[in-house]
XYZ file of C-alpha atoms in Angstrom:
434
model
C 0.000 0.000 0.000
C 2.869 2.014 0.628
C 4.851 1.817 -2.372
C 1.815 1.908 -4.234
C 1.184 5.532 -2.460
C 4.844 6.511 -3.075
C 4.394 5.563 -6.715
C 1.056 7.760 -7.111
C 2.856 11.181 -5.456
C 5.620 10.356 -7.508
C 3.518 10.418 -10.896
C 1.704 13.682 -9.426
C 4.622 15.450 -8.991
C 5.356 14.605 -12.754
C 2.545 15.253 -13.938
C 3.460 19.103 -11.977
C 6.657 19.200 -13.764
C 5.934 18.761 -16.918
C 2.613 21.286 -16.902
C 5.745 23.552 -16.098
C 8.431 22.752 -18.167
C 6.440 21.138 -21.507
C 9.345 21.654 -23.573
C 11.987 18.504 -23.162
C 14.184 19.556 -26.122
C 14.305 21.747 -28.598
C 16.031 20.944 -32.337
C 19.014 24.270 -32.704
C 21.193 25.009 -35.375
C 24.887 24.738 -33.459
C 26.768 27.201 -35.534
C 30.410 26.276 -35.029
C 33.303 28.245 -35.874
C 36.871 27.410 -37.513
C 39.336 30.189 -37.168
C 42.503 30.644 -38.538
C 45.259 33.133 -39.717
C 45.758 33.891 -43.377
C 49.313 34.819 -44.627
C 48.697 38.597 -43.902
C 47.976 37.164 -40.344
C 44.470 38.087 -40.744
C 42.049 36.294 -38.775
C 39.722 34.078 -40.962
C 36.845 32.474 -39.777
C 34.800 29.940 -41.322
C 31.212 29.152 -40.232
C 30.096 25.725 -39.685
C 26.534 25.213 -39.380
C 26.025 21.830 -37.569
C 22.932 19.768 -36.149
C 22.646 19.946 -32.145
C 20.009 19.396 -29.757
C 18.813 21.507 -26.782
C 18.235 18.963 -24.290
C 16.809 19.550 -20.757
C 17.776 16.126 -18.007
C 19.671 15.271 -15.378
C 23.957 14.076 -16.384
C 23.887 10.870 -17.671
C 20.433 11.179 -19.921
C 20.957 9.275 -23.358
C 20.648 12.049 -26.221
C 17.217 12.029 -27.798
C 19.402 12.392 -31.414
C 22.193 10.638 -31.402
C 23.804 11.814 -34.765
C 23.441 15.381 -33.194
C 25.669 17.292 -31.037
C 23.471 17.639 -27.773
C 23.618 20.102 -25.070
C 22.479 18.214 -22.357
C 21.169 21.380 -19.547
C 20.851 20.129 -16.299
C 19.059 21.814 -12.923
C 20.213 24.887 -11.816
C 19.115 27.760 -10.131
C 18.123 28.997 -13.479
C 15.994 27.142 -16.192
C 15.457 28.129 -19.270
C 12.476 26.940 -20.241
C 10.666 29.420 -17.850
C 12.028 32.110 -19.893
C 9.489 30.591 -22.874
C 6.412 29.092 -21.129
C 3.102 28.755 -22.947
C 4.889 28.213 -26.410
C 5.085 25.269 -28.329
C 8.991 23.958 -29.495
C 7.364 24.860 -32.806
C 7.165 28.402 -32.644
C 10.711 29.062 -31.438
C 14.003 29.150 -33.304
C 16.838 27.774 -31.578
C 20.777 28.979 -32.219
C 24.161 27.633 -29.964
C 27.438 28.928 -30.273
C 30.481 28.928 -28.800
C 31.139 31.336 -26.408
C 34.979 33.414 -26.227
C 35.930 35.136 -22.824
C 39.427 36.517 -24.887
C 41.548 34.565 -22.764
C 40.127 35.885 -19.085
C 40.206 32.681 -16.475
C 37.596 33.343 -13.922
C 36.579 30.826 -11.289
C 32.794 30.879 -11.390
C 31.120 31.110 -7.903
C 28.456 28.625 -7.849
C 28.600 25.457 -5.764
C 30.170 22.247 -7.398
C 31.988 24.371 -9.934
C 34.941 23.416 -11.381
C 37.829 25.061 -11.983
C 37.695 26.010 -15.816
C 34.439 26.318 -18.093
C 33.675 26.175 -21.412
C 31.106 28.743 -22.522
C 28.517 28.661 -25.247
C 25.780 30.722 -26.115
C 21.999 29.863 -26.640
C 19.874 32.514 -28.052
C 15.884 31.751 -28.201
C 13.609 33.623 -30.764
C 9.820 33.461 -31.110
C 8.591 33.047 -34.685
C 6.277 35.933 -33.950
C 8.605 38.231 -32.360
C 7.326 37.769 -28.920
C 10.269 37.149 -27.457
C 14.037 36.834 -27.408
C 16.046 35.154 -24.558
C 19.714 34.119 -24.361
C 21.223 32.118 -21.949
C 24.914 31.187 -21.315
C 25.715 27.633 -21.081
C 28.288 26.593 -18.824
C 30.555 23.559 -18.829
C 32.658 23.099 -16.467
C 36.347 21.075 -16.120
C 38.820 20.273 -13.817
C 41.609 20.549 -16.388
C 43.268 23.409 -18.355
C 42.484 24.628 -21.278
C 45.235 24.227 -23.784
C 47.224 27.583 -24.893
C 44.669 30.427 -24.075
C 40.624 29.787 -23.434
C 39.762 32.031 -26.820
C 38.420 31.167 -29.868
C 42.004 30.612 -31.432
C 42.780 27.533 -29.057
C 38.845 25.787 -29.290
C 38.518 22.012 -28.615
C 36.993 20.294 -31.795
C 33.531 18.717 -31.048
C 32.332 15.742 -32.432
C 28.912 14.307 -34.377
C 27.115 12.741 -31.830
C 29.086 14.315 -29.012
C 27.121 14.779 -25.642
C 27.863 18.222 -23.506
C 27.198 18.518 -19.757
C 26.152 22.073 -18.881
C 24.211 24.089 -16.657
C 22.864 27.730 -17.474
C 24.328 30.520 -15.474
C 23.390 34.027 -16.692
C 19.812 34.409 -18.679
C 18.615 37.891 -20.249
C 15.018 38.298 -22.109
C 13.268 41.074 -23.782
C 9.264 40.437 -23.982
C 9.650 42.989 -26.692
C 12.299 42.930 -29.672
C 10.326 44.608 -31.832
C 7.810 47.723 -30.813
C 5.474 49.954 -32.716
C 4.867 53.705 -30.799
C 3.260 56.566 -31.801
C 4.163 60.360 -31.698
C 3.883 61.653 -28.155
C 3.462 57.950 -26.544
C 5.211 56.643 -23.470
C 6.999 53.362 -24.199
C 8.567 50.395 -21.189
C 11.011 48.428 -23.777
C 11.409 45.262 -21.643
C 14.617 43.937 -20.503
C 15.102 41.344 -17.624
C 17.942 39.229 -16.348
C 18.749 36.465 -13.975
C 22.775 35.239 -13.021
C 22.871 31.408 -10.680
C 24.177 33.555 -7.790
C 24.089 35.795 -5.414
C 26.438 39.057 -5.268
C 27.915 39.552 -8.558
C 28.856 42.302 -9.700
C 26.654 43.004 -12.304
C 26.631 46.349 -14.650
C 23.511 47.198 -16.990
C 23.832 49.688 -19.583
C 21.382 50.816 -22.051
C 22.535 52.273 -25.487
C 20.674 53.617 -28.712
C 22.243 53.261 -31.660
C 20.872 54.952 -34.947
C 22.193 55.669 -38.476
C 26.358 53.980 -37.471
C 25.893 56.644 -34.201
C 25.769 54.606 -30.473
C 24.856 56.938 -27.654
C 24.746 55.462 -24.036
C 21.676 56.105 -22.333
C 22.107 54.676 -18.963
C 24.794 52.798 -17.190
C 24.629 50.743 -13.620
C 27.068 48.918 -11.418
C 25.947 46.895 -8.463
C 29.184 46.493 -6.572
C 30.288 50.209 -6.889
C 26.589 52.061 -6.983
C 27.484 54.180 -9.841
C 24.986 55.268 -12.048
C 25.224 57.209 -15.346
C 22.309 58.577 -17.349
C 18.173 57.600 -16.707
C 15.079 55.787 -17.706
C 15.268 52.318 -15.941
C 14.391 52.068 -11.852
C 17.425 51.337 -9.726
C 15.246 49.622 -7.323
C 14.117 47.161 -9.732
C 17.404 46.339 -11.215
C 18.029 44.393 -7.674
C 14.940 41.825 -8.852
C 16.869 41.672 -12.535
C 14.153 44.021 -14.067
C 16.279 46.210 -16.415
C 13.673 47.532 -18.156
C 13.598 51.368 -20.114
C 11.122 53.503 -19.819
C 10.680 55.930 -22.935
C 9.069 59.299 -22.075
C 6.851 61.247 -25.187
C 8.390 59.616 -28.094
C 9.505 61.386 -31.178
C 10.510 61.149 -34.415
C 14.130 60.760 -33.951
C 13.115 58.462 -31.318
C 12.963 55.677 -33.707
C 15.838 53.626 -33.521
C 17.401 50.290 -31.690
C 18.074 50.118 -28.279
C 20.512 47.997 -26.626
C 20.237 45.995 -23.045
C 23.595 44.825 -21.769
C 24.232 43.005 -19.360
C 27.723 42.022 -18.077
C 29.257 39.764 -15.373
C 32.845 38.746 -15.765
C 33.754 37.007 -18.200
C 30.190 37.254 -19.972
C 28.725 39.878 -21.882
C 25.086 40.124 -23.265
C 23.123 42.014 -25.121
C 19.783 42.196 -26.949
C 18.529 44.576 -29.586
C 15.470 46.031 -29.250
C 13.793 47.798 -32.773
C 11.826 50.824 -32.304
C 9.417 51.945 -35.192
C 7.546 55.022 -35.202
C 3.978 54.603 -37.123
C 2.109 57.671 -36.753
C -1.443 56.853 -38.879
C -3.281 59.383 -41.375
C -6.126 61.625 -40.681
C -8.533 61.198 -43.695
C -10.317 63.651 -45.447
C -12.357 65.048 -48.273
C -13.132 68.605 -49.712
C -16.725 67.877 -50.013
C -19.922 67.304 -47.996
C -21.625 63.373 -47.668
C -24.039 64.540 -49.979
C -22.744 65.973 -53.858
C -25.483 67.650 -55.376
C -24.802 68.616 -59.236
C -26.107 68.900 -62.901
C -25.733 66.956 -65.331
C -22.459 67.577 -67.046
C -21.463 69.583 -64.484
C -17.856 68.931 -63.472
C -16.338 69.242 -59.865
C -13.271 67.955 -58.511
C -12.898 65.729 -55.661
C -9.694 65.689 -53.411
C -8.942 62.919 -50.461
C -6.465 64.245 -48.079
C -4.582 62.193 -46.055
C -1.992 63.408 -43.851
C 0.109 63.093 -40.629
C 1.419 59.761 -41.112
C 4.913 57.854 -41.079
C 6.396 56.137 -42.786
C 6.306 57.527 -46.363
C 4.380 54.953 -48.019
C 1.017 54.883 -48.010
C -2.412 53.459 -50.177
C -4.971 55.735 -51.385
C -7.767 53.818 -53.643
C -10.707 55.519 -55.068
C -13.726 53.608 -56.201
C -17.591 53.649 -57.034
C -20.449 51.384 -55.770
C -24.457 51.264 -55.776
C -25.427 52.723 -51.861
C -28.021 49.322 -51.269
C -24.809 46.778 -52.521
C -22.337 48.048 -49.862
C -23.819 46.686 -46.708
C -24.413 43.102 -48.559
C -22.040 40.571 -47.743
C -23.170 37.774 -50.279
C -23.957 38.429 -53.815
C -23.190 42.021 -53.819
C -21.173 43.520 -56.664
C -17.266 43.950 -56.702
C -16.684 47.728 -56.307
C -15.675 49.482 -58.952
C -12.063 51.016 -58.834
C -11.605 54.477 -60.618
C -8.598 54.662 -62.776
C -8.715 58.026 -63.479
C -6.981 59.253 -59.996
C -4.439 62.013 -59.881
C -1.793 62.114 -56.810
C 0.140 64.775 -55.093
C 3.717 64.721 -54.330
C 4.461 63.816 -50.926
C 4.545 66.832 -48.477
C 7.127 66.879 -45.508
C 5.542 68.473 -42.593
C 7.304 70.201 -39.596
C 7.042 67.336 -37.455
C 8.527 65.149 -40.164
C 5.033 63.640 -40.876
C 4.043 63.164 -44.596
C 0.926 64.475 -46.493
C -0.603 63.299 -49.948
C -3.920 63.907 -51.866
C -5.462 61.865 -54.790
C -7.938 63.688 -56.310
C -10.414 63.231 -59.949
C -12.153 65.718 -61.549
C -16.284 64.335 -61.277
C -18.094 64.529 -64.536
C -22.433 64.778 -63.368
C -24.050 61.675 -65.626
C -27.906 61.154 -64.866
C -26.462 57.214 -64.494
C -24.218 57.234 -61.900
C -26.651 59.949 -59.730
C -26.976 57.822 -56.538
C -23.866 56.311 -56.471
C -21.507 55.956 -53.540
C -18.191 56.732 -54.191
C -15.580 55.878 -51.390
C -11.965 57.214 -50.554
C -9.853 54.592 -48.899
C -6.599 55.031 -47.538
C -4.205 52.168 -46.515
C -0.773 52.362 -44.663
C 1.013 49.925 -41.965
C -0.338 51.604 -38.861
C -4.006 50.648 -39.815
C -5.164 47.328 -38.859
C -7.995 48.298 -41.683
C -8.337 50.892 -43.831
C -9.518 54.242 -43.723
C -12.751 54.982 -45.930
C -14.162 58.227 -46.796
C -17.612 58.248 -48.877
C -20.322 60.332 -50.240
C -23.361 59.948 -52.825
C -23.819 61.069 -55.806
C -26.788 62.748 -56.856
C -27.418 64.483 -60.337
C -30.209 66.326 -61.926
C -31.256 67.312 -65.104
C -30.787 70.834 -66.870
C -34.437 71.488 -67.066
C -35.386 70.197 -62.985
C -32.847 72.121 -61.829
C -34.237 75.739 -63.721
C -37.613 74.556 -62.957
C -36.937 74.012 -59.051
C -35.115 77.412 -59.177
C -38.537 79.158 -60.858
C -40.928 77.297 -58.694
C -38.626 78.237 -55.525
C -38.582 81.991 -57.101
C -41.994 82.070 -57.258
C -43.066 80.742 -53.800
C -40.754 83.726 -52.525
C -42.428 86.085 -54.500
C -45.772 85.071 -53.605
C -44.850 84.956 -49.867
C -42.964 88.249 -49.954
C -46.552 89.905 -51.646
C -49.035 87.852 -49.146
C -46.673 89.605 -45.950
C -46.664 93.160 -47.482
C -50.613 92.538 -48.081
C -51.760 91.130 -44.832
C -49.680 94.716 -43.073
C -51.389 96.877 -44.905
C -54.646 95.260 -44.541
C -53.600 94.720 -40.638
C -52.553 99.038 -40.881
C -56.014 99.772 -42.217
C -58.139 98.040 -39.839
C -56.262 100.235 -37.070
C -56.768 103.209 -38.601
C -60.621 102.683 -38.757
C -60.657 101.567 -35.656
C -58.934 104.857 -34.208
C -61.273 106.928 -36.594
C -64.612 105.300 -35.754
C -66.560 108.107 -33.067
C -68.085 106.532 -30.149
């Protein structure tokens, strides 16, 4: 009864785990490098894109692809696959590489470390830009390195070979790629987690535009020094290293850079910014275009404010009653006829364009919708602008215009009538003895 207990809160607690951590490996592309020195003693390095596996156990686990070069991650304090819960191994995009620390030797503080380590580098990447995480793989030794640990003096790694590592520094960004409008307050997201406790971490944040890197903030733990501002000092100490971007502008749009460093690792993520600013639509006439037949007008759509340049403006023509049909109605007509502007810069670097066609009045298209619509990234949909058409013959309109004319007339006469016959009565009233 008791093992059979034992065996039940064992298969619980399994069951626990691996709600958590669904992801057991992941396929990577291990891209390897060969370096040498030319006869100009250049450094040349060759890329070698190999087949690995990202492989989460305990030491000893048999690879789950045995042709592959697997990195076996074991427990530590950090796990990666916490950094990419609720995603499938389908959606992410997996990349190892070797990691140099240019020759600097440093003990690594955790417990059960050995003396040297071999570093690699394991960088995560939604398919849908949702996230990006990197992690450094450690694997330790007990014996030397040969010559200097750089990437001169690398130990070759076989097909099929098995590597023992643990993770020891992680950094994420929930947002590699961000959309913000003019004037809007943006958080780009940068967090970071190192297997123990006291290093001496620094954070730095730098934007980079156009070949030009300006730092934007800097941190040190051990010293307390801080340069620049934008990310909260308290949170740094719970590895939120986060930006916050105050009223955005144009020149705001560039990529920003989280670093995070802890001897001998440095990393970094890039973080895109994008300015979309979306049109304001509009036409030079009412919702209702009243004209005669062969009269001509001309119509302008106006759509300004936006960035970037390129932008959609499509003009067409449809009965009023087919528009609100979803089955069986007619294709819309597109107009071919359309004229456009040159784009206008405005002051706030925002562009402007107009497409515009000169309306000829036919008694056939009277009652006709005719619909503006303007298309550009910021827009989940487009933009439409309508009005209807409504035309009138030569010989309505002069008749309306008479019949109106005479009305007036008629009205004007029946006021200046009914005051003189209202003046009279008074007047023999006044002049009537009593």
């Amino acid at each position: 009864m008791a093992l059979i207990l034992k065996m039940l809160i064992y298969f619980y607690l399994s069951a626990g785990v691996q709600s958590v951590h669904q992801i057991a490996w992941l396929s990577c592309q291990f891209i390897d490098e060969h370096v040498t020195l030319n006869n100009e003693s250049h450094v040349d390095t060759q890329l070698i894109y190999r087949e690995a596996m990202l492989q989460f156990g305990q030491a000893g686990d048999s690879p789950v692809n045995p042709r592959a070069v697997t990195f076996l991650v074991t427990g530590s304090k950090l796990d990666l696959r916490r950094y990419m819960e609720g995603v499938e191994a389908e959606q992410v995009e997996c990349e190892l590489r070797r990691y140099s620390t240019e020759g600097i030797h440093v003990r690594w503080p955790v417990q059960g470390a050995q003396g040297y380590n071999r570093w690699f580098s394991c960088t995560i990447k939604h398919s849908q830009d949702l996230f990006t995480v990197t992690g450094f793989l450690r694997q330790s030794s007990d014996q030397p390195p040969p010559g200097q640990q750089d990437y001169r003096r690398w130990p070759a790694i076989e097909d099929g070979e098995t590597l023992t590592t643990t993770v020891a520094m992680v950094i994420k960004t929930q947002s590699p790629s961000v959309k913000a409008g003019l004037g809007s307050h943006k958080k780009l997201h940068c967090q970071f987690a190192i297997d123990h406790k006291g290093p001496n971490v620094t954070v730095e944040w730098h934007r980079q535009h156009r070949g030009e890197k300006l730092k934007l903030f800097s941190h040190t733990s051990r010293s307390g020094r801080t340069e620049g501002t934008g990310v909260a000092l308290k949170d740094l100490a719970g590895g939120d290293a986060s930006y916050k971007l105050e009223f955005t502008k144009m020149n705001s749009e560039a990529t920003y850079i989280c670093s995070v460093s802890v001897n001998p690792l440095f990393a970094s993520l890039d973080i895109n910014l994008h300015i979309e600013e979306p049109p304001k639509v509009s036409l030079n006439v009412e919702p209702t275009v009243s004209l005669q037949e062969g009269e001509e007008q001309k119509i302008v759509c106006e759509a300004g404010g936006y960035y970037p340049l390129d932008v959609e403006i499509v003009w067409y023509e449809q009965d009023p009653a087919a528009s609100g049909q979803r089955v069986g109605a007619p294709l819309p007509k597109v107009l071919q006829n359309i004229l456009l502007s040159s784009h206008k810069l405005n002051k706030d670097d925002t562009y402007s364009v107009s497409a515009f066609f000169y309306l000829q009045a036919s008694l056939r298209d009277s009652g006709k919708q005719f619909t503006c619509s303007v298309s550009h990234k910021s827009l989940r949909v487009p933009i439409k602008k309508s009005f209807i058409l409504h035309v009138e013959e030569p010989g309505s309109w002069s008749f309306n215009l008479m019949v109106g004319f005479t009305v007036i007339t008629l009205l004007v006469i029946l006021c200046v009538m009914l005051r003189y016959l209202y003046s009279a009565r008074k007047r023999s009233l006044r002049e009537k003895p009593y």
